[in-house]
Amino acid sequence: MDPMSVETVRQVWLVTLAVYAVVLGVVATLLTLIVVAARKIHGGVSAIWVVGQKIANNTIHIALLDTTNHVVGNIIESAGGVLAATERIKNHAASCSGCPKCVLGGGW
């Protein structure tokens, strides 16, 4: 094997440094792109989280609407009873000359 000259060692060293600098630049660029993409993803996820919270706040009331529907059904039944009683009072008052004394005394 022939011994390498000082000039050959210097050239190999400089080429190695140049390759290292290029690789370092590429790695730094790729890492920067990864950080930028991660920030965009984080922003999108944050927006999705906010919308999800709003949807959850709106849909939690659906269960309460079921209870409200049952209560309204009971109110409608009661309103029918009130209407029937009111009709009976109206019919009685139309035909009774002693009202309201008669009603207050329980004579109807």
Short mmCIF file of N, CA and C in Angstrom, two decimals:
data_model
loop_
_atom_site.label_atom_id
_atom_site.label_comp_id
_atom_site.label_asym_id
_atom_site.label_seq_id
_atom_site.Cartn_x
_atom_site.Cartn_y
_atom_site.Cartn_z
N MET A 1 0.82 -1.18 0.00
CA MET A 1 0.00 0.00 0.00
C MET A 1 0.86 1.24 0.00
N ASP A 2 0.46 2.17 -0.82
CA ASP A 2 1.21 3.43 -0.89
C ASP A 2 0.75 4.36 0.21
N PRO A 3 1.65 5.00 0.89
CA PRO A 3 1.25 5.97 1.89
C PRO A 3 0.59 7.17 1.21
N MET A 4 -0.47 7.72 1.87
CA MET A 4 -1.18 8.88 1.29
C MET A 4 -0.39 10.14 1.57
N SER A 5 -0.48 11.02 0.61
CA SER A 5 0.22 12.29 0.78
C SER A 5 -0.60 13.21 1.67
N VAL A 6 0.05 14.23 2.15
CA VAL A 6 -0.61 15.21 3.01
C VAL A 6 -1.72 15.90 2.24
N GLU A 7 -1.49 16.15 0.97
CA GLU A 7 -2.51 16.82 0.15
C GLU A 7 -3.74 15.93 0.00
N THR A 8 -3.58 14.64 -0.16
CA THR A 8 -4.69 13.71 -0.29
C THR A 8 -5.48 13.65 1.01
N VAL A 9 -4.81 13.60 2.13
CA VAL A 9 -5.48 13.60 3.44
C VAL A 9 -6.27 14.88 3.61
N ARG A 10 -5.70 16.01 3.23
CA ARG A 10 -6.38 17.31 3.34
C ARG A 10 -7.64 17.32 2.48
N GLN A 11 -7.58 16.81 1.26
CA GLN A 11 -8.74 16.79 0.36
C GLN A 11 -9.84 15.87 0.92
N VAL A 12 -9.46 14.71 1.44
CA VAL A 12 -10.45 13.82 2.02
C VAL A 12 -11.10 14.49 3.22
N TRP A 13 -10.31 15.15 4.02
CA TRP A 13 -10.83 15.87 5.20
C TRP A 13 -11.81 16.97 4.78
N LEU A 14 -11.47 17.76 3.78
CA LEU A 14 -12.33 18.85 3.32
C LEU A 14 -13.62 18.30 2.70
N VAL A 15 -13.53 17.22 1.94
CA VAL A 15 -14.73 16.61 1.36
C VAL A 15 -15.63 16.09 2.47
N THR A 16 -15.05 15.47 3.49
CA THR A 16 -15.82 14.97 4.62
C THR A 16 -16.52 16.10 5.34
N LEU A 17 -15.81 17.21 5.56
CA LEU A 17 -16.43 18.38 6.21
C LEU A 17 -17.56 18.95 5.35
N ALA A 18 -17.38 18.99 4.05
CA ALA A 18 -18.41 19.52 3.15
C ALA A 18 -19.66 18.62 3.19
N VAL A 19 -19.45 17.31 3.15
CA VAL A 19 -20.58 16.39 3.22
C VAL A 19 -21.28 16.54 4.57
N TYR A 20 -20.53 16.67 5.64
CA TYR A 20 -21.11 16.88 6.97
C TYR A 20 -21.95 18.16 7.00
N ALA A 21 -21.45 19.24 6.41
CA ALA A 21 -22.18 20.51 6.39
C ALA A 21 -23.48 20.38 5.61
N VAL A 22 -23.43 19.69 4.48
CA VAL A 22 -24.64 19.50 3.67
C VAL A 22 -25.66 18.66 4.43
N VAL A 23 -25.20 17.56 5.04
CA VAL A 23 -26.11 16.71 5.80
C VAL A 23 -26.70 17.48 6.97
N LEU A 24 -25.87 18.25 7.65
CA LEU A 24 -26.35 19.06 8.78
C LEU A 24 -27.41 20.06 8.31
N GLY A 25 -27.20 20.69 7.16
CA GLY A 25 -28.19 21.63 6.62
C GLY A 25 -29.50 20.94 6.28
N VAL A 26 -29.41 19.77 5.66
CA VAL A 26 -30.62 19.02 5.30
C VAL A 26 -31.38 18.61 6.56
N VAL A 27 -30.66 18.10 7.55
CA VAL A 27 -31.31 17.68 8.80
C VAL A 27 -31.97 18.87 9.49
N ALA A 28 -31.28 20.01 9.53
CA ALA A 28 -31.86 21.21 10.16
C ALA A 28 -33.11 21.65 9.41
N THR A 29 -33.09 21.61 8.10
CA THR A 29 -34.26 21.99 7.30
C THR A 29 -35.42 21.04 7.56
N LEU A 30 -35.14 19.75 7.58
CA LEU A 30 -36.21 18.77 7.83
C LEU A 30 -36.80 18.93 9.23
N LEU A 31 -35.95 19.15 10.22
CA LEU A 31 -36.46 19.36 11.58
C LEU A 31 -37.32 20.62 11.67
N THR A 32 -36.92 21.67 10.96
CA THR A 32 -37.71 22.90 10.94
C THR A 32 -39.08 22.64 10.31
N LEU A 33 -39.09 21.88 9.21
CA LEU A 33 -40.36 21.55 8.57
C LEU A 33 -41.25 20.71 9.50
N ILE A 34 -40.64 19.81 10.26
CA ILE A 34 -41.40 19.00 11.21
C ILE A 34 -42.02 19.88 12.29
N VAL A 35 -41.25 20.84 12.81
CA VAL A 35 -41.77 21.73 13.84
C VAL A 35 -42.92 22.58 13.30
N VAL A 36 -42.79 23.08 12.08
CA VAL A 36 -43.85 23.88 11.46
C VAL A 36 -45.11 23.03 11.28
N ALA A 37 -44.96 21.80 10.80
CA ALA A 37 -46.11 20.92 10.62
C ALA A 37 -46.76 20.58 11.95
N ALA A 38 -45.95 20.35 12.98
CA ALA A 38 -46.50 20.04 14.31
C ALA A 38 -47.30 21.22 14.85
N ARG A 39 -46.84 22.43 14.61
CA ARG A 39 -47.59 23.61 15.07
C ARG A 39 -48.91 23.74 14.33
N LYS A 40 -48.92 23.46 13.04
CA LYS A 40 -50.17 23.50 12.28
C LYS A 40 -51.14 22.44 12.78
N ILE A 41 -50.62 21.25 13.04
CA ILE A 41 -51.47 20.18 13.56
C ILE A 41 -52.04 20.56 14.92
N HIS A 42 -51.20 21.15 15.75
CA HIS A 42 -51.66 21.57 17.08
C HIS A 42 -52.77 22.61 16.97
N GLY A 43 -52.61 23.55 16.04
CA GLY A 43 -53.66 24.55 15.83
C GLY A 43 -54.96 23.92 15.37
N GLY A 44 -54.87 22.95 14.45
CA GLY A 44 -56.07 22.26 13.98
C GLY A 44 -56.74 21.46 15.08
N VAL A 45 -55.93 20.78 15.87
CA VAL A 45 -56.48 19.99 16.97
C VAL A 45 -57.14 20.90 18.00
N SER A 46 -56.54 22.05 18.25
CA SER A 46 -57.14 23.00 19.20
C SER A 46 -58.50 23.48 18.70
N ALA A 47 -58.58 23.76 17.41
CA ALA A 47 -59.86 24.20 16.83
C ALA A 47 -60.90 23.08 16.94
N ILE A 48 -60.49 21.86 16.66
CA ILE A 48 -61.42 20.72 16.77
C ILE A 48 -61.88 20.56 18.21
N TRP A 49 -60.97 20.74 19.16
CA TRP A 49 -61.32 20.62 20.58
C TRP A 49 -62.37 21.66 20.97
N VAL A 50 -62.19 22.89 20.52
CA VAL A 50 -63.14 23.96 20.85
C VAL A 50 -64.52 23.64 20.27
N VAL A 51 -64.56 23.21 19.02
CA VAL A 51 -65.84 22.87 18.38
C VAL A 51 -66.48 21.68 19.10
N GLY A 52 -65.67 20.70 19.46
CA GLY A 52 -66.19 19.54 20.18
C GLY A 52 -66.80 19.93 21.51
N GLN A 53 -66.17 20.85 22.21
CA GLN A 53 -66.72 21.32 23.49
C GLN A 53 -68.06 22.03 23.27
N LYS A 54 -68.15 22.82 22.22
CA LYS A 54 -69.42 23.51 21.92
C LYS A 54 -70.52 22.50 21.59
N ILE A 55 -70.17 21.48 20.82
CA ILE A 55 -71.16 20.45 20.48
C ILE A 55 -71.60 19.72 21.74
N ALA A 56 -70.64 19.39 22.60
CA ALA A 56 -70.99 18.71 23.85
C ALA A 56 -71.90 19.57 24.72
N ASN A 57 -71.61 20.87 24.77
CA ASN A 57 -72.46 21.77 25.57
C ASN A 57 -73.87 21.85 25.00
N ASN A 58 -74.00 21.75 23.68
CA ASN A 58 -75.33 21.82 23.08
C ASN A 58 -76.09 20.50 23.21
N THR A 59 -75.39 19.39 23.09
CA THR A 59 -76.08 18.11 23.10
C THR A 59 -76.42 17.64 24.51
N ILE A 60 -75.80 18.21 25.52
CA ILE A 60 -76.11 17.78 26.89
C ILE A 60 -77.55 18.13 27.25
N HIS A 61 -78.11 19.10 26.58
CA HIS A 61 -79.47 19.54 26.88
C HIS A 61 -80.53 18.63 26.26
N ILE A 62 -80.14 17.74 25.37
CA ILE A 62 -81.11 16.84 24.73
C ILE A 62 -81.79 15.97 25.78
N ALA A 63 -81.05 15.48 26.75
CA ALA A 63 -81.65 14.66 27.81
C ALA A 63 -82.67 15.48 28.60
N LEU A 64 -82.38 16.75 28.81
CA LEU A 64 -83.32 17.60 29.53
C LEU A 64 -84.60 17.82 28.72
N LEU A 65 -84.48 17.82 27.39
CA LEU A 65 -85.67 17.98 26.55
C LEU A 65 -86.62 16.80 26.69
N ASP A 66 -86.10 15.61 26.93
CA ASP A 66 -86.95 14.45 27.15
C ASP A 66 -87.79 14.66 28.40
N THR A 67 -87.16 15.13 29.46
CA THR A 67 -87.89 15.43 30.70
C THR A 67 -88.94 16.52 30.45
N THR A 68 -88.55 17.53 29.69
CA THR A 68 -89.47 18.61 29.38
C THR A 68 -90.69 18.09 28.61
N ASN A 69 -90.45 17.18 27.68
CA ASN A 69 -91.57 16.61 26.91
C ASN A 69 -92.56 15.88 27.83
N HIS A 70 -92.04 15.13 28.81
CA HIS A 70 -92.94 14.44 29.75
C HIS A 70 -93.73 15.43 30.59
N VAL A 71 -93.07 16.49 31.04
CA VAL A 71 -93.75 17.50 31.84
C VAL A 71 -94.83 18.20 31.02
N VAL A 72 -94.50 18.51 29.76
CA VAL A 72 -95.49 19.16 28.88
C VAL A 72 -96.69 18.24 28.68
N GLY A 73 -96.45 16.94 28.55
CA GLY A 73 -97.57 16.00 28.42
C GLY A 73 -98.48 16.06 29.63
N ASN A 74 -97.88 16.13 30.81
CA ASN A 74 -98.69 16.24 32.04
C ASN A 74 -99.44 17.57 32.08
N ILE A 75 -98.81 18.63 31.64
CA ILE A 75 -99.46 19.94 31.62
C ILE A 75 -100.65 19.92 30.66
N ILE A 76 -100.48 19.28 29.52
CA ILE A 76 -101.59 19.21 28.55
C ILE A 76 -102.76 18.44 29.14
N GLU A 77 -102.46 17.33 29.83
CA GLU A 77 -103.54 16.57 30.48
C GLU A 77 -104.24 17.45 31.51
N SER A 78 -103.48 18.16 32.31
CA SER A 78 -104.08 19.03 33.33
C SER A 78 -104.88 20.15 32.70
N ALA A 79 -104.38 20.69 31.60
CA ALA A 79 -105.09 21.77 30.92
C ALA A 79 -106.44 21.27 30.41
N GLY A 80 -106.48 20.03 29.95
CA GLY A 80 -107.76 19.46 29.52
C GLY A 80 -108.74 19.39 30.68
N GLY A 81 -108.26 19.01 31.86
CA GLY A 81 -109.12 18.97 33.04
C GLY A 81 -109.59 20.36 33.44
N VAL A 82 -108.71 21.34 33.36
CA VAL A 82 -109.08 22.72 33.70
C VAL A 82 -110.11 23.23 32.71
N LEU A 83 -109.93 22.91 31.44
CA LEU A 83 -110.89 23.33 30.42
C LEU A 83 -112.27 22.73 30.68
N ALA A 84 -112.31 21.45 31.02
CA ALA A 84 -113.59 20.79 31.29
C ALA A 84 -114.26 21.42 32.52
N ALA A 85 -113.49 21.68 33.57
CA ALA A 85 -114.06 22.31 34.77
C ALA A 85 -114.56 23.71 34.46
N THR A 86 -113.81 24.44 33.65
CA THR A 86 -114.22 25.80 33.27
C THR A 86 -115.51 25.77 32.47
N GLU A 87 -115.66 24.82 31.59
CA GLU A 87 -116.89 24.69 30.81
C GLU A 87 -118.08 24.38 31.74
N ARG A 88 -117.85 23.50 32.72
CA ARG A 88 -118.94 23.18 33.66
C ARG A 88 -119.35 24.42 34.45
N ILE A 89 -118.34 25.20 34.88
CA ILE A 89 -118.65 26.43 35.64
C ILE A 89 -119.40 27.40 34.75
N LYS A 90 -118.97 27.54 33.52
CA LYS A 90 -119.62 28.47 32.59
C LYS A 90 -121.07 28.04 32.35
N ASN A 91 -121.28 26.76 32.11
CA ASN A 91 -122.64 26.27 31.86
C ASN A 91 -123.52 26.46 33.11
N HIS A 92 -122.96 26.19 34.27
CA HIS A 92 -123.72 26.37 35.50
C HIS A 92 -124.07 27.84 35.72
N ALA A 93 -123.08 28.72 35.50
CA ALA A 93 -123.31 30.15 35.72
C ALA A 93 -124.35 30.69 34.75
N ALA A 94 -124.43 30.13 33.56
CA ALA A 94 -125.39 30.61 32.57
C ALA A 94 -126.82 30.24 32.97
N SER A 95 -126.97 29.15 33.69
CA SER A 95 -128.32 28.71 34.01
C SER A 95 -128.70 28.95 35.47
N CYS A 96 -127.80 29.45 36.31
CA CYS A 96 -128.06 29.60 37.74
C CYS A 96 -128.21 31.09 38.08
N SER A 97 -129.34 31.44 38.68
CA SER A 97 -129.55 32.84 39.05
C SER A 97 -128.87 33.19 40.36
N GLY A 98 -128.43 32.20 41.15
CA GLY A 98 -127.81 32.46 42.45
C GLY A 98 -126.30 32.55 42.41
N CYS A 99 -125.67 32.39 41.30
CA CYS A 99 -124.21 32.44 41.23
C CYS A 99 -123.75 33.86 41.45
N PRO A 100 -122.64 34.07 42.04
CA PRO A 100 -121.59 33.16 42.49
C PRO A 100 -121.82 32.62 43.90
N LYS A 101 -122.90 33.06 44.61
CA LYS A 101 -123.16 32.53 45.95
C LYS A 101 -123.33 31.03 45.91
N CYS A 102 -123.98 30.54 44.94
CA CYS A 102 -124.24 29.12 44.81
C CYS A 102 -122.93 28.34 44.66
N VAL A 103 -122.01 28.87 43.86
CA VAL A 103 -120.75 28.18 43.62
C VAL A 103 -119.91 28.21 44.88
N LEU A 104 -119.86 29.36 45.55
CA LEU A 104 -119.05 29.49 46.75
C LEU A 104 -119.64 28.65 47.90
N GLY A 105 -120.91 28.45 47.90
CA GLY A 105 -121.53 27.63 48.92
C GLY A 105 -121.51 26.15 48.57
N GLY A 106 -121.06 25.81 47.40
CA GLY A 106 -120.96 24.39 46.99
C GLY A 106 -122.25 23.84 46.47
N GLY A 107 -123.19 24.66 46.03
CA GLY A 107 -124.48 24.17 45.59
C GLY A 107 -124.51 23.72 44.15
N TRP A 108 -123.50 23.82 43.48
CA TRP A 108 -123.57 23.45 42.05
C TRP A 108 -123.11 22.08 41.90
#
